Each structure stands twice: as structure tokens, then as C-alpha cells.
XYZ file of C-alpha atoms in Angstrom:
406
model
C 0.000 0.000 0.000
C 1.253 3.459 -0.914
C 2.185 6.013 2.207
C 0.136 9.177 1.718
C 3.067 10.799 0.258
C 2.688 9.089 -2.918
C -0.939 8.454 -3.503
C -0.716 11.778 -5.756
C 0.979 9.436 -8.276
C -1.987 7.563 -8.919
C -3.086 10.098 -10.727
C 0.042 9.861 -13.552
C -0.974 8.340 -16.613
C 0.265 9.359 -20.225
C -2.412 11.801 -21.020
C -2.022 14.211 -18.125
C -1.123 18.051 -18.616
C 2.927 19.002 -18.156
C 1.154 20.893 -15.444
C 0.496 17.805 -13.360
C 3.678 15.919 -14.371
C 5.515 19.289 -12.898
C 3.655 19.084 -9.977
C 4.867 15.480 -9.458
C 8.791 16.444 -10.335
C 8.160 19.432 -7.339
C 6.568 16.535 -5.153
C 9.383 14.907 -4.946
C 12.127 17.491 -4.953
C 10.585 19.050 -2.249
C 8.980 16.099 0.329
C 10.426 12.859 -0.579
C 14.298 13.382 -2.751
C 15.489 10.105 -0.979
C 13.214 7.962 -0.190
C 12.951 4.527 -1.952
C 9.492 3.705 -1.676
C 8.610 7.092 -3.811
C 11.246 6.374 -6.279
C 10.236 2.406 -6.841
C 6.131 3.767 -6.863
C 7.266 6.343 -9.621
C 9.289 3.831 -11.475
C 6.453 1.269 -11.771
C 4.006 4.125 -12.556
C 5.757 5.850 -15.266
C 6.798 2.108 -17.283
C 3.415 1.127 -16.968
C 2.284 4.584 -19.013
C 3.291 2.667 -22.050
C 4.108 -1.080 -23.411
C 5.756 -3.778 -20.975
C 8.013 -6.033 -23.314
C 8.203 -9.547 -21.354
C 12.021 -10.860 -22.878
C 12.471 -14.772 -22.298
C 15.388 -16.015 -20.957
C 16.945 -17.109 -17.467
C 18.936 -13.972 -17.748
C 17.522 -10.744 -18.685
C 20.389 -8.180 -18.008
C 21.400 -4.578 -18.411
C 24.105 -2.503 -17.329
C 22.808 1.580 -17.307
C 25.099 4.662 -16.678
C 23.965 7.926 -15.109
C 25.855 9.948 -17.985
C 29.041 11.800 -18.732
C 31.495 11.826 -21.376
C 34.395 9.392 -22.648
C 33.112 6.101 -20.635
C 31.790 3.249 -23.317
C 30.608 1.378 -20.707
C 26.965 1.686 -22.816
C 28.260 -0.176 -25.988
C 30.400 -2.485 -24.036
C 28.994 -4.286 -21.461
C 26.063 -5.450 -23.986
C 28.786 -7.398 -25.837
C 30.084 -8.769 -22.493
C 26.437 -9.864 -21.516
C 25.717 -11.859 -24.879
C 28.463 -13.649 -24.329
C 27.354 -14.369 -20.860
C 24.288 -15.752 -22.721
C 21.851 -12.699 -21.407
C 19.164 -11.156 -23.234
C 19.722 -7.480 -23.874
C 16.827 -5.307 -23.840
C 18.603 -1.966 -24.200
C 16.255 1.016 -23.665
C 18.434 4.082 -24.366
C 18.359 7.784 -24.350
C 20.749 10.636 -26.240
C 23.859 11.116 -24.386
C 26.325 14.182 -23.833
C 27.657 14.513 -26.230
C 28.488 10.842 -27.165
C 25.596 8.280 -25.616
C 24.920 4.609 -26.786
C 22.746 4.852 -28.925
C 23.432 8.303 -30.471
C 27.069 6.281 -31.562
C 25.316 4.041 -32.883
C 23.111 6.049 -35.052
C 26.051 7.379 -36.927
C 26.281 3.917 -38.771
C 24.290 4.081 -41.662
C 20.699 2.394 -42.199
C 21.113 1.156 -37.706
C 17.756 1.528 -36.640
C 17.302 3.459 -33.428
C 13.745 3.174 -32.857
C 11.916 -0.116 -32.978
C 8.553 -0.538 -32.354
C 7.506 -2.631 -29.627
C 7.041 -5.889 -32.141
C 10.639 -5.052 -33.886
C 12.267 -5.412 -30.246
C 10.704 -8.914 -29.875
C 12.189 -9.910 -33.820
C 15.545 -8.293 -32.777
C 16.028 -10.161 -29.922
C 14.639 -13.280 -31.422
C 17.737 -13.175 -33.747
C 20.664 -12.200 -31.967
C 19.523 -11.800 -27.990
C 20.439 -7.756 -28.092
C 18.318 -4.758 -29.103
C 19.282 -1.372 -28.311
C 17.115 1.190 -29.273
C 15.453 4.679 -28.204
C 12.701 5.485 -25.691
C 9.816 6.411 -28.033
C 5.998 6.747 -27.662
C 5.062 3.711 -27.098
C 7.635 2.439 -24.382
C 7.879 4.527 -20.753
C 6.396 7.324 -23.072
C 5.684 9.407 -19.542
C 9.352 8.798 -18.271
C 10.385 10.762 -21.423
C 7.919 13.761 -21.159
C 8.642 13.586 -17.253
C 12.389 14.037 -18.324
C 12.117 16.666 -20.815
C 10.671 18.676 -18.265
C 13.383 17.853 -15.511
C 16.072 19.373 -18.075
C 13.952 22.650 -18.052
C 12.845 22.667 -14.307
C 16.772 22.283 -13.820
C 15.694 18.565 -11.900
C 18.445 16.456 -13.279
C 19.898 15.639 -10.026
C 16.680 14.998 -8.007
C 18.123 11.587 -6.375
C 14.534 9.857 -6.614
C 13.554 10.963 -9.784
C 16.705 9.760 -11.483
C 16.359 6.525 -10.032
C 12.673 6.569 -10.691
C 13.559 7.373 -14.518
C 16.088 4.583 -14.509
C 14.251 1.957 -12.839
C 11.285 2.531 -15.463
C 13.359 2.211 -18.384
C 14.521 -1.221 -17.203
C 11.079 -2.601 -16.285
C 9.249 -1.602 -19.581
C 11.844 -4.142 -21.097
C 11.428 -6.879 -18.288
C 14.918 -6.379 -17.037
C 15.673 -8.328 -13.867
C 19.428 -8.284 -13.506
C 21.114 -4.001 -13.775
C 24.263 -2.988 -13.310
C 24.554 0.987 -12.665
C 27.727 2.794 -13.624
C 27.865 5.295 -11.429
C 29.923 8.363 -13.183
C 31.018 10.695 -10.050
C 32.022 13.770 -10.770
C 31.782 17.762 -9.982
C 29.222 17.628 -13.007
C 27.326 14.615 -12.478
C 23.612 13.922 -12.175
C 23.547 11.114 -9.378
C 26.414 12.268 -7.205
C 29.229 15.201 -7.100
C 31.256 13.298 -4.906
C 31.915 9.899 -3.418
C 30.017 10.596 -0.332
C 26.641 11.695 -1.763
C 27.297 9.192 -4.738
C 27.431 6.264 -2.234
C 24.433 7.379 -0.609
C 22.232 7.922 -4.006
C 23.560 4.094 -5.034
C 22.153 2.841 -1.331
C 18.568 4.371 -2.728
C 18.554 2.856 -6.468
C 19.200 -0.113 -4.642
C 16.752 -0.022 -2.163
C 14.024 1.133 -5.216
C 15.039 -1.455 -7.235
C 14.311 -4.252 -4.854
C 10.792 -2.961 -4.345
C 10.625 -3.791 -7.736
C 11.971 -6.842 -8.255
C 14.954 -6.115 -9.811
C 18.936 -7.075 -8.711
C 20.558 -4.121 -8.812
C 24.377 -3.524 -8.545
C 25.580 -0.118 -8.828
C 29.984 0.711 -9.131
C 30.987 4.160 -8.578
C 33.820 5.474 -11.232
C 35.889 8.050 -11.158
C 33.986 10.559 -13.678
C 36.410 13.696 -13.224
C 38.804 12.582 -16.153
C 38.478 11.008 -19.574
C 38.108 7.264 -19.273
C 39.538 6.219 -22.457
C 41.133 8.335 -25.371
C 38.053 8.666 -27.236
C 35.593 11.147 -27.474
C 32.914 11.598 -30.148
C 30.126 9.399 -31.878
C 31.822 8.510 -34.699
C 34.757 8.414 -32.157
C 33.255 5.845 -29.880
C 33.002 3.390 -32.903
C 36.914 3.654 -33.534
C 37.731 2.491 -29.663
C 35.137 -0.232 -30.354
C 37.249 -1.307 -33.527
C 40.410 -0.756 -32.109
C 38.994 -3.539 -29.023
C 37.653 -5.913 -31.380
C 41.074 -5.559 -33.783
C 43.286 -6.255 -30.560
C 44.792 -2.505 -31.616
C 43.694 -1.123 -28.416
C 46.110 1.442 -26.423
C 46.734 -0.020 -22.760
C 44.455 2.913 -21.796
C 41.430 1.827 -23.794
C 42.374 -1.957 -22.300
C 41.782 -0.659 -18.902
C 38.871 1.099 -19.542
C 36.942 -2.405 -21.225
C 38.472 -4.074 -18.348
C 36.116 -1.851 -15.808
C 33.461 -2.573 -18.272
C 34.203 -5.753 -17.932
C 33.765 -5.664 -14.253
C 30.429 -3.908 -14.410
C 28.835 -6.719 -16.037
C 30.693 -9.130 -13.425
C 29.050 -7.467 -10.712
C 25.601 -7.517 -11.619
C 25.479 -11.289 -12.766
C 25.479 -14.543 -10.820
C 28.459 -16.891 -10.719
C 26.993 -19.352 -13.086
C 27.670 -17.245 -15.535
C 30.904 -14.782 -14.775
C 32.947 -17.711 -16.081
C 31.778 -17.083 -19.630
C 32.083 -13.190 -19.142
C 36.238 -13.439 -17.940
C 36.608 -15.787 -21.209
C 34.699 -13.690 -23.961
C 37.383 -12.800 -26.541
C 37.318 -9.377 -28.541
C 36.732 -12.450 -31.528
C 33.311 -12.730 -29.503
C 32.601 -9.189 -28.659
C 32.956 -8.408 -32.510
C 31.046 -11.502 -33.560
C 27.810 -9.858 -31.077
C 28.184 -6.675 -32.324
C 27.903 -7.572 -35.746
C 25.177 -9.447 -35.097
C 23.302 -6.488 -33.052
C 24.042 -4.537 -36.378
C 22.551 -6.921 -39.034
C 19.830 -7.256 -36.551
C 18.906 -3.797 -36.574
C 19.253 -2.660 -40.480
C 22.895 -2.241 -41.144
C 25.991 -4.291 -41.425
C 29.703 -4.786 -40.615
C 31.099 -3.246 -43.780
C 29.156 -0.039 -43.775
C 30.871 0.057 -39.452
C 34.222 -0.214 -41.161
C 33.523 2.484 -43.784
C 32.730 4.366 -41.055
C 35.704 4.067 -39.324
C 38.015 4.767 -41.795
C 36.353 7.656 -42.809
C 36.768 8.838 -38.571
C 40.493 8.097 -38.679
C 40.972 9.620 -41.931
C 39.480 13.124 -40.570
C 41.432 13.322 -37.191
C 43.615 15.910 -39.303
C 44.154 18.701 -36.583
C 46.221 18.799 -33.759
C 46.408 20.695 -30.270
C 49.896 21.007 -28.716
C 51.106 21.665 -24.988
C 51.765 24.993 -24.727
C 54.591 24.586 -22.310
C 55.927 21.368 -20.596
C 53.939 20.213 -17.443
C 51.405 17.127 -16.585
C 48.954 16.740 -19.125
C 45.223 17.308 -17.979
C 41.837 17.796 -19.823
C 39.199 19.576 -18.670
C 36.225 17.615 -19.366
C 33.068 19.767 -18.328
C 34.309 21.937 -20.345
C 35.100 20.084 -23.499
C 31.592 18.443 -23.113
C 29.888 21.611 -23.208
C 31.779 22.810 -26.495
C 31.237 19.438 -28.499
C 27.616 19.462 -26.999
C 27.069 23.459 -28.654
C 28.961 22.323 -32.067
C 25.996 19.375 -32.189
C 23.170 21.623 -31.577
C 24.575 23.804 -34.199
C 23.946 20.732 -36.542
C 20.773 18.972 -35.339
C 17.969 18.818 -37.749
C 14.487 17.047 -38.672
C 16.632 14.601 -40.835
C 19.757 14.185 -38.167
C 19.070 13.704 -34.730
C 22.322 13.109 -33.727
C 24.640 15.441 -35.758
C 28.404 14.186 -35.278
C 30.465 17.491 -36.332
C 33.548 17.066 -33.965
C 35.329 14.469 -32.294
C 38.980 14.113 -30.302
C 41.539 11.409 -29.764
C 43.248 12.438 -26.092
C 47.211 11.255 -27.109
C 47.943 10.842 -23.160
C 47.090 9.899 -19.793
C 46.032 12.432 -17.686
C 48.977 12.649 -14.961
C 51.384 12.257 -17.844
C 54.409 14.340 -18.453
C 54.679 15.778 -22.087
C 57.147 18.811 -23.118
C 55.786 22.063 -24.986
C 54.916 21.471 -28.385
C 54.161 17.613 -28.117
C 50.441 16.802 -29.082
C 47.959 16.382 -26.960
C 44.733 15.351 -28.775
C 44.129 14.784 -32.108
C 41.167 16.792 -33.739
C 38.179 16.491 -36.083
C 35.816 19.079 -37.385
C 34.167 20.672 -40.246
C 36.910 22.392 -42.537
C 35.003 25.655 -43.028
C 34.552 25.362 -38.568
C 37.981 24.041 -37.970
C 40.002 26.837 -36.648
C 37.062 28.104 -34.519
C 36.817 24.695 -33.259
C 39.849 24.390 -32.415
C 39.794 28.065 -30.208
C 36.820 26.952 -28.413
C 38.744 23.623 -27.028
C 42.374 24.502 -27.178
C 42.440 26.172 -23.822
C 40.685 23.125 -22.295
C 43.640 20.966 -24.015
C 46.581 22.760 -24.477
C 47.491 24.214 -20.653
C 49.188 21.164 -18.418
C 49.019 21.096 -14.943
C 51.992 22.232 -13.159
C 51.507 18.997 -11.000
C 50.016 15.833 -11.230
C 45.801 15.003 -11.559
C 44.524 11.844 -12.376
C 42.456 9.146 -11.185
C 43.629 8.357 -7.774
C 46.634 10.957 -8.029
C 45.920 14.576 -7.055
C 49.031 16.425 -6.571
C 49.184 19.509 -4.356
C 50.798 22.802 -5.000
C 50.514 26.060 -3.191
């Protein structure tokens, strides 16, 4: 039975006024930001405003992310679970500025929005569908989050994991992993403190509803791997599945790796630790031909990426190299607004290759990132991000390494 503080919720259904779906986002914010039963009430409410796809399997598994740039873990750990024998129900939304699904809309003739049948065929043929939150699945989890973004309600702890948990159970999800992306910047948790405490909640929701949850915190504050872009995102996934990966990009499917460990059960971790980048490839491609496109028109793709990282941005005097990542999010993010149309969604007009470690010690005049962007753009491109590039640190800051100077 509800507690009076969410009865009001009864009232949600996908034809209400903005109006009343307001009123529930100020609801919470204001009376009940932390509590799990609200969240795991507002989960179930807003899937059931739409379909409820009902995957078969003994493993129905996911692994989510609460956003922010250069982690993969979104294209990854989908691979990692197919070979773990899971069925993949991937509900997805736009990311900033490189999510899931917006990568892998750059691939010509991919098909980002299935209809509720065309899940069901995709997963009948290769056990993985990813694909964008439309009208007809958790239709009032979208309009609920459109209005967050203009509210300013991003980082309401129980309405992101209320908008989370509803994603997974209009796909009849029972196993989630959460990346957890902590950082300054981040929607579910600034710091490790407040991020621990917002993971304690999802969990809590999630058992209310019947889901196994098991959220990891990582270290948001840097870049995660090299790569940064759409079309970007597909190279690192090329360069893992070609064994051409740096050691950096390694690491980073390594934690991806781990994410899907956590959230499984032993049975099947064994399977997960074994699956070559032979078998990652092998369920990609497969996820591909499933949904419209193909392997060749991926490569194509690619080469066409690599081929346009023709720009460069240099240290600017010797020091520890560091990248301010808020800050190139929020240029590549303009840049794609610039480009967004009816006919392109997800407009791909710059991308960067990070050349080194953050923490790492590179002399003026050695390269830093590697560049690509619209010739008649690139030099005002390149103004926007050089200063969040170009300027070392005069000590150390990395992922567990924060030197101090004073």
C-alpha cells in the first residue's frame, strides 16, 4: 500500500497536462528526494504509461550509466552480456555529447527506434536490441524528463532513479548494473560521499521492484579512455575488437568488464572473464545486421573517422597533461546543436583522440589530442577547445593521483 506521500501518483498516466507531471517532479524534490518507496512507486508508474516487453530467458540483463562523457561502458557491457548468454533489452536515451545509442546512429541504415514488435524480432535473432525510448515504451518517463532538463531537476536523487528503474522494467529487465559516473558535473552524485548514498537508494528502489541491482561508482572527473565523439566511440570499439587497443582503452573495457561481473550470478561470470574481442565483434555484428545495417558499412565508417582526425592541439609549455572535461563536453555538446535537424538527430560534427594519460608528463609542443571538425569550422573549433587541451598542470591530476601545490 502506498504512504500518503505518494498516492498523488496515482493520478500519472500518459495523457495528463505538463502541469500535473511538474507538480509530481516538485513533489518529490521538495517532500520525498530520498526515499525509496517514492522512487520504486514512480518507477512502476511511469513504465506502466506505455508497453511492458516480457524478454524470455533465465537472464535478462542490463548494465545503465547515469551519464558523462568518454566512458563506453553503454556499448560495451552489452557485448560482455551476450556472451554471458543474457538477453539485452537496451532502452536508451541521447547522451552528452556521445551516448549509446546516439554512436550508434552514426552507422548508416542502424535503426534506433523499434517498435515494440521489432524489439521482440531483434532479440529473437541475436539476444540484443538497443534502441530509443519512443511513444510507445515509458512514453511518460520521457515527457517527465524533458521537463526535468527545463525545471533544472536532473539531479533529483529519486527521480533519477525513478527514470532509470522505469526504463529497465518496460523491457522486463531483472538483472542491472549501474555505472555510477562521479564527478563535480554529475547527475547522481558530485562526490563519493553523496554518490554512495544515491547508489544505497537505487538499490533499495530497485528491490521494491523486483529487480537485482548492482551499482559501481567510477571516477567521472577525467576522460576514461582516449576517445571522445560518436563517430569516435566506434573507432575504440574497432580498435577492441582488432586487438589494436592502447593499454588505456584496455583498462577502460576491463572496468566494463567488471560492471557486467558485478551484476550477474556466478553461473555465468565464467563465460564473461573468457569472452574474446573475436566474440565481442562476432555480437556486435550481429546487433548490427539485426537492426538494419551491417559490418562493412561500421568499417567504412571508421576509416572515414580516422581519416578526418587531421588537426592537432599542442602543450603549450611542458607540465602534466590534464583535460578539462566539463568543459570540453559543453563545447562538443554546442557544435551538435549547431547541426541537429528534422533529418539528423544526432549530428556528429567534432570528435577528439586524447594522445595521453592524464597525470602524464609531455614537453611544450608535443600533441595532446588529435582533432576532427568541419573544414570551413575548424580553426574556430579548435579556439573553443584549445584552452581546455593545451594548458598542463603544473603537477600531477589523475584518477587516484591529485598532486598539491601552493
Amino acid at each position: 500500500m502506498p504512504t500518503p506521500e505518494i498516492l498523488f501518483f496515482d493520478s500519472l498516466s500518459e495523457d495528463i497536462s505538463d502541469d500535473l507531471i511538474l507538480r509530481a517532479i516538485e513533489e518529490v524534490r521538495l517532500n520525498c528526494p530520498n526515499d525509496p518507496e517514492v522512487a520504486a512507486y514512480l518507477a512502476m508508474k511511469l513504465a506502466e504509461s506505455g508497453d511492458v516487453i516480457s524478454p524470455s530467458g533465465d537472464l535478462v540483463a542490463d548494465v545503465a550509466s547515469t551519464g558523462g562523457p568518454t566512458s563506453l561502458s553503454t556499448v560495451i557491457t552489452p557485448l560482455f552480456l551476450r556472451a554471458a548468454g543474457s538477453v539485452v533489452p537496451k532502452l536508451g536515451v541521447p547522451g552528452r555529447p556521445a551516448g549509446g545509442i546516439d554512436c550508434l546512429a552514426q552507422i548508416p541504415y542502424y535503426k534506433t527506434t523499434l517498435s515494440t514488435a521489432e524489439v521482440y524480432q531483434v532479440l529473437d535473432t541475436c539476444g540484443y536490441a538497443h534502441f530509443l525510448v519512443g511513444s510507445h515504451l515509458a512514453p511518460l518517463d520521457r515527457r517527465m524528463f524533458r521537463l526535468r532538463q527545463k525545471t533544472g531537476d536532473q539531479a533529483v536523487p529519486g527521480l533519477v532513479t525513478a527514470s532509470l528503474l522505469a526504463k529497465k522494467l518496460a523491457v522486463g529487465i531483472k538483472h542491472i548494473g549501474l555505472d555510477i559516473r562521479v564527478s563535480y558535473f554529475g547527475n547522481f552524485g558530485s562526490d563519493w560521499l553523496s554518490a554512495t548514498e544515491n547508489a544505497r537508494l537505487f538499490l533499495k528502489a530497485a528491490k521494491l521492484v523486483g529487480i537485482e541491482a548492482s551499482p559501481v561508482l567510477t571516477d567521472g572527473q577525467y576522460p576514461y579512455q582516449p576517445y571522445l565523439g560518436r563517430s569516435e566511440t566506434l573507432v575504440a570499439l574497432d580498435d577492441l575488437f582488432d586487438g589494436n587497443a592502447s593499454s588505456w582503452l584496455e583498462n577502460h573495457c576491463t572496468m566494463c568488464r567488471t560492471l557486467v561481473l558485478a551484476c550477474i550470478n556466478d553461473e555465468y561470470r565464467t563465460s564473461v572473464i573468457d569472452a574474446s574481442r573475436e566474440a565481442l565483434r562476432f555480437h556486435f555484428n550481429q546487433n548490427l545486421i539485426a537492426q538494419g545495417s551491417d559490418p562493412e558499412r561500421f568499417k567504412v565508417l571508421v576509416q572515414s573517422t580516422r581519416q578526418n582526425h587531421q588537426l592537432e592541439i599542442t602543450a603549450e609549455y611542458a607540465g602534466f597533461s590534464h583535460y578539462s572535461i566539463k568543459e570540453i563536453r559543453d563545447v562538443m555538446v554546442r557544435w551538435q546543436k549547431q547541426y541537429v535537424s528534422d533529418i539528423d538527430l544526432f549530428p556528429d560534427p567534432v570528435g577528439l583522440i586524447f594522445l595521453n594519460r592524464p597525470g602524464s608528463w609531455v614537453e611544450k609542443g608535443e600533441p595532446l589530442a588529435t582533432l576532427r571538425a568541419p573544414k570551413t569550422k575548424a580553426e574556430e573549433v579548435l579556439v573553443e577547445l584549445r584552452p581546455w587541451i593545451s594548458k598542463p598542470a603544473v603537477s600531477p591530476r589523475a584518477p587516484g593521483l591529485e598532486g598539491i601545490y601552493g
